[in-house]
Amino acid sequence: MKATTTLKEKMMNVLKTISAVLLAIGVTACVNQEAYYRSDQYRKPALPPQYDVAPQVIYNIDNNRFISLENYDQCYGDTYYNNLKENIHTKLGRGGIEYYRGRLIIDDPSGTNVVIPSARPGPCGNRGCDSSLIYSTDGGRTFKGKVYMNGQTPSVDSENYSILVAKDGFYVVKTLEYAKGKFDNDVTKYPLYPGIDFDDRKPYPPGVHDEYLSNKPLPPLRTPSGQDRFTCDASIRPSNLPKTK
């Protein structure tokens, strides 16, 4: 006489069936995923080319601190913040900073605060697109970002901006007629202190706040080197440019 299957045995059989199905699905998924990565449909992000050009100093703060452009062609490349005295060589990004056309003054005697603006190349849509600046409160070892502008032609629009860095914060100044020294009262001072993060939405410490300045004189800030704009020699070309078909 055939023995009656117990409830426990039935459950064990069900679990074995489910395990077999899951295993088959998992193997199939792995095979499909591996095949996908080998196929022409998958494209890994292209690495930046390695150009044989000497670094350019596009912004000089003083004898030790400067922003360099490296691995570039026609002034498009990798930007770095450098402090020779502190042995700092921090990569800032590739493309963007060198497209900023406005003024930049860094005048923090302690060297703690560093702010570097950027501008997106090319036109944007009707709604415009954001451009950011990066800021450091540890002497350029680490940077965080903050949007400072929205425009349809960011690189061109950045000509109307001045970023002024002091020992206790930085000013974002928008002027409609920079050449004539006229401002449209759009001046904001943002605080800088160790650990500040404009994106974490945490409140500032007591007594610290943004300042919206209207018809108030700005402090007489000056970069130690006297430089107040990025410069770059676009005639420098690498000799190992990729060959075109």
Tab-separated table of C-alpha atoms in Angstrom:
chain	number	residue	atom	x	y	z
A	1	MET	CA	0.000	0.000	0.000
A	2	LYS	CA	1.346	3.429	-1.010
A	3	ALA	CA	2.169	5.592	1.957
A	4	THR	CA	0.262	8.822	2.336
A	5	THR	CA	2.412	11.956	1.714
A	6	THR	CA	2.628	14.010	4.858
A	7	LEU	CA	2.103	17.775	4.995
A	8	LYS	CA	5.777	18.226	5.850
A	9	GLU	CA	6.855	16.287	2.779
A	10	LYS	CA	4.514	18.351	0.590
A	11	MET	CA	6.030	21.593	1.898
A	12	MET	CA	9.544	20.290	1.299
A	13	ASN	CA	8.657	19.424	-2.288
A	14	VAL	CA	7.183	22.881	-2.837
A	15	LEU	CA	10.312	24.553	-1.444
A	16	LYS	CA	12.543	22.410	-3.671
A	17	THR	CA	10.490	23.419	-6.717
A	18	ILE	CA	10.662	27.121	-5.843
A	19	SER	CA	14.428	26.923	-5.233
A	20	ALA	CA	14.959	25.258	-8.602
A	21	VAL	CA	12.938	27.946	-10.382
A	22	LEU	CA	14.791	30.779	-8.632
A	23	LEU	CA	18.134	29.198	-9.417
A	24	ALA	CA	17.203	28.885	-13.085
A	25	ILE	CA	16.050	32.517	-13.182
A	26	GLY	CA	19.245	33.660	-11.479
A	27	VAL	CA	21.473	31.743	-13.897
A	28	THR	CA	19.531	33.082	-16.875
A	29	ALA	CA	19.784	36.644	-15.531
A	30	CYS	CA	23.541	36.304	-15.052
A	31	VAL	CA	23.980	34.896	-18.548
A	32	ASN	CA	21.829	37.654	-20.067
A	33	GLN	CA	23.641	40.351	-18.117
A	34	GLU	CA	27.050	39.042	-19.145
A	35	ALA	CA	25.944	38.840	-22.772
A	36	TYR	CA	24.658	42.423	-22.564
A	37	TYR	CA	27.946	43.785	-21.290
A	38	ARG	CA	29.725	41.996	-24.148
A	39	SER	CA	27.317	43.289	-26.781
A	40	ASP	CA	27.516	46.474	-28.857
A	41	GLN	CA	24.524	47.844	-26.943
A	42	TYR	CA	26.695	48.487	-23.891
A	43	ARG	CA	29.095	51.367	-24.035
A	44	LYS	CA	31.447	52.155	-21.178
A	45	PRO	CA	32.025	55.874	-20.481
A	46	ALA	CA	34.885	57.167	-22.582
A	47	LEU	CA	38.005	58.116	-20.672
A	48	PRO	CA	39.450	61.582	-21.238
A	49	PRO	CA	42.269	61.635	-23.782
A	50	GLN	CA	45.826	61.972	-22.535
A	51	TYR	CA	47.310	65.013	-24.237
A	52	ASP	CA	51.027	65.798	-24.197
A	53	VAL	CA	50.778	69.427	-23.139
A	54	ALA	CA	52.381	71.262	-20.256
A	55	PRO	CA	50.004	72.581	-17.550
A	56	GLN	CA	48.833	76.176	-17.876
A	57	VAL	CA	48.213	78.478	-14.930
A	58	ILE	CA	44.843	80.026	-15.734
A	59	TYR	CA	44.434	81.858	-12.426
A	60	ASN	CA	47.179	82.892	-10.056
A	61	ILE	CA	46.377	83.798	-6.446
A	62	ASP	CA	49.895	84.241	-5.072
A	63	ASN	CA	53.317	82.603	-5.251
A	64	ASN	CA	52.006	79.316	-3.862
A	65	ARG	CA	48.331	79.107	-4.825
A	66	PHE	CA	46.927	78.877	-8.351
A	67	ILE	CA	44.489	77.070	-10.644
A	68	SER	CA	46.039	74.987	-13.389
A	69	LEU	CA	44.617	73.557	-16.622
A	70	GLU	CA	46.025	70.144	-17.538
A	71	ASN	CA	45.465	67.493	-20.200
A	72	TYR	CA	43.735	69.981	-22.485
A	73	ASP	CA	43.170	70.996	-26.070
A	74	GLN	CA	42.188	74.553	-26.974
A	75	CYS	CA	41.644	75.408	-23.311
A	76	TYR	CA	39.274	72.517	-22.621
A	77	GLY	CA	40.628	70.088	-20.061
A	78	ASP	CA	41.120	69.182	-16.407
A	79	THR	CA	41.354	71.930	-13.801
A	80	TYR	CA	43.226	71.655	-10.500
A	81	TYR	CA	43.586	73.779	-7.401
A	82	ASN	CA	47.198	73.947	-6.263
A	83	ASN	CA	48.975	75.057	-3.121
A	84	LEU	CA	52.703	74.401	-3.409
A	85	LYS	CA	53.374	75.212	0.223
A	86	GLU	CA	50.802	72.703	1.474
A	87	ASN	CA	51.441	70.150	-1.296
A	88	ILE	CA	47.811	70.375	-2.483
A	89	HIS	CA	46.834	69.334	-6.007
A	90	THR	CA	43.049	68.898	-6.003
A	91	LYS	CA	41.204	68.021	-9.196
A	92	LEU	CA	38.193	70.285	-9.697
A	93	GLY	CA	36.658	68.789	-12.838
A	94	ARG	CA	36.872	68.658	-16.606
A	95	GLY	CA	35.218	71.415	-18.605
A	96	GLY	CA	33.246	74.249	-17.005
A	97	ILE	CA	35.616	76.312	-14.883
A	98	GLU	CA	37.588	77.500	-17.890
A	99	TYR	CA	34.339	78.783	-19.459
A	100	TYR	CA	33.668	81.294	-16.689
A	101	ARG	CA	34.185	84.816	-18.083
A	102	GLY	CA	33.357	86.955	-15.070
A	103	ARG	CA	35.562	88.357	-12.341
A	104	LEU	CA	37.031	86.328	-9.499
A	105	ILE	CA	38.815	87.884	-6.533
A	106	ILE	CA	40.210	85.669	-3.766
A	107	ASP	CA	41.329	87.772	-0.821
A	108	ASP	CA	41.357	85.608	2.289
A	109	PRO	CA	44.685	86.242	4.060
A	110	SER	CA	44.419	82.938	5.939
A	111	GLY	CA	44.136	80.941	2.709
A	112	THR	CA	41.300	78.919	4.239
A	113	ASN	CA	38.454	80.023	1.974
A	114	VAL	CA	38.587	79.277	-1.741
A	115	VAL	CA	35.686	79.809	-4.161
A	116	ILE	CA	35.921	78.946	-7.866
A	117	PRO	CA	33.020	79.588	-10.281
A	118	SER	CA	32.230	77.731	-13.480
A	119	ALA	CA	29.897	78.159	-16.448
A	120	ARG	CA	28.396	75.569	-18.738
A	121	PRO	CA	29.551	75.823	-22.345
A	122	GLY	CA	27.039	76.174	-25.150
A	123	PRO	CA	23.429	77.376	-25.164
A	124	CYS	CA	20.640	75.993	-22.983
A	125	GLY	CA	16.905	75.750	-23.533
A	126	ASN	CA	14.298	78.426	-22.881
A	127	ARG	CA	14.314	77.664	-19.178
A	128	GLY	CA	18.081	78.036	-19.027
A	129	CYS	CA	20.403	75.812	-17.056
A	130	ASP	CA	22.223	76.152	-13.762
A	131	SER	CA	25.892	76.963	-13.342
A	132	SER	CA	27.695	76.269	-10.096
A	133	LEU	CA	30.622	77.455	-8.086
A	134	ILE	CA	32.687	75.233	-5.818
A	135	TYR	CA	33.862	76.336	-2.407
A	136	SER	CA	36.357	75.101	0.147
A	137	THR	CA	36.776	75.960	3.804
A	138	ASP	CA	39.839	73.776	4.356
A	139	GLY	CA	42.329	75.525	2.133
A	140	GLY	CA	41.402	73.748	-1.091
A	141	ARG	CA	41.741	70.156	0.060
A	142	THR	CA	38.040	69.438	-0.478
A	143	PHE	CA	35.289	71.293	-2.332
A	144	LYS	CA	31.492	71.381	-2.363
A	145	GLY	CA	29.151	72.942	-4.912
A	146	LYS	CA	26.513	75.649	-4.988
A	147	VAL	CA	24.402	76.996	-7.864
A	148	TYR	CA	24.927	80.716	-8.357
A	149	MET	CA	23.418	81.395	-11.794
A	150	ASN	CA	20.771	80.255	-14.266
A	151	GLY	CA	20.989	81.367	-17.862
A	152	GLN	CA	20.370	80.413	-21.481
A	153	THR	CA	23.976	81.107	-22.501
A	154	PRO	CA	25.907	80.480	-19.258
A	155	SER	CA	29.425	81.249	-20.480
A	156	VAL	CA	28.337	84.567	-21.988
A	157	ASP	CA	26.020	85.357	-19.059
A	158	SER	CA	28.861	84.792	-16.598
A	159	GLU	CA	30.490	88.003	-17.866
A	160	ASN	CA	27.948	89.839	-15.719
A	161	TYR	CA	29.103	88.187	-12.486
A	162	SER	CA	31.796	88.876	-9.946
A	163	ILE	CA	32.725	86.427	-7.199
A	164	LEU	CA	34.552	88.094	-4.315
A	165	VAL	CA	36.047	85.899	-1.580
A	166	ALA	CA	36.803	87.305	1.875
A	167	LYS	CA	37.924	85.777	5.167
A	168	ASP	CA	34.363	85.315	6.440
A	169	GLY	CA	32.386	84.574	3.279
A	170	PHE	CA	31.983	85.348	-0.401
A	171	TYR	CA	29.978	87.834	-2.438
A	172	VAL	CA	28.036	86.972	-5.584
A	173	VAL	CA	27.645	90.198	-7.519
A	174	LYS	CA	25.554	90.530	-10.658
A	175	THR	CA	26.018	93.650	-12.742
A	176	LEU	CA	24.284	94.658	-15.940
A	177	GLU	CA	26.995	97.100	-16.941
A	178	TYR	CA	30.242	95.878	-15.460
A	179	ALA	CA	32.408	98.135	-17.636
A	180	LYS	CA	30.657	101.179	-16.177
A	181	GLY	CA	30.751	99.869	-12.632
A	182	LYS	CA	26.982	99.879	-12.313
A	183	PHE	CA	25.232	97.188	-10.274
A	184	ASP	CA	21.590	96.155	-10.390
A	185	ASN	CA	21.474	95.734	-6.597
A	186	ASP	CA	21.748	91.957	-6.948
A	187	VAL	CA	24.500	91.367	-4.406
A	188	THR	CA	24.466	88.531	-1.884
A	189	LYS	CA	27.066	87.653	0.696
A	190	TYR	CA	27.183	84.007	1.747
A	191	PRO	CA	28.960	82.916	4.937
A	192	LEU	CA	31.871	80.504	4.967
A	193	TYR	CA	32.910	78.482	8.000
A	194	PRO	CA	34.300	74.952	8.474
A	195	GLY	CA	31.758	72.279	7.602
A	196	ILE	CA	29.194	74.527	5.907
A	197	ASP	CA	27.118	72.763	3.266
A	198	PHE	CA	24.641	74.870	1.324
A	199	ASP	CA	22.806	71.759	0.125
A	200	ASP	CA	22.185	70.032	3.447
A	201	ARG	CA	19.499	72.602	4.431
A	202	LYS	CA	20.788	72.723	7.974
A	203	PRO	CA	20.387	76.104	9.670
A	204	TYR	CA	23.401	78.320	10.064
A	205	PRO	CA	24.891	78.725	13.535
A	206	PRO	CA	23.380	81.532	15.649
A	207	GLY	CA	24.299	84.945	14.317
A	208	VAL	CA	25.339	83.641	10.878
A	209	HIS	CA	23.162	84.403	7.844
A	210	ASP	CA	23.113	85.426	4.197
A	211	GLU	CA	23.251	89.151	3.545
A	212	TYR	CA	21.344	90.744	0.695
A	213	LEU	CA	23.104	94.012	0.016
A	214	SER	CA	21.453	96.947	-1.716
A	215	ASN	CA	23.233	100.200	-2.446
A	216	LYS	CA	25.945	99.323	0.048
A	217	PRO	CA	29.642	99.664	-0.756
A	218	LEU	CA	31.551	96.433	-1.185
A	219	PRO	CA	34.818	95.889	0.683
A	220	PRO	CA	38.017	96.724	-1.249
A	221	LEU	CA	39.040	93.133	-1.906
A	222	ARG	CA	41.991	92.256	-4.141
A	223	THR	CA	43.663	89.020	-5.200
A	224	PRO	CA	47.313	89.138	-4.005
A	225	SER	CA	48.552	88.587	-7.571
A	226	GLY	CA	46.233	91.263	-8.911
A	227	GLN	CA	44.554	88.792	-11.282
A	228	ASP	CA	40.760	88.928	-11.411
A	229	ARG	CA	39.882	86.787	-14.460
A	230	PHE	CA	40.804	83.409	-15.887
A	231	THR	CA	43.255	83.456	-18.768
A	232	CYS	CA	44.236	80.694	-21.176
A	233	ASP	CA	46.361	80.421	-24.323
A	234	ALA	CA	44.102	78.622	-26.799
A	235	SER	CA	46.904	78.394	-29.363
A	236	ILE	CA	48.610	75.623	-27.368
A	237	ARG	CA	47.696	72.330	-29.010
A	238	PRO	CA	48.809	68.796	-28.121
A	239	SER	CA	50.966	66.994	-30.673
A	240	ASN	CA	49.283	63.644	-30.060
A	241	LEU	CA	45.751	64.550	-31.147
A	242	PRO	CA	43.612	61.527	-32.109
A	243	LYS	CA	43.732	60.808	-35.817
A	244	THR	CA	40.504	61.432	-37.688
A	245	LYS	CA	39.288	59.093	-40.415
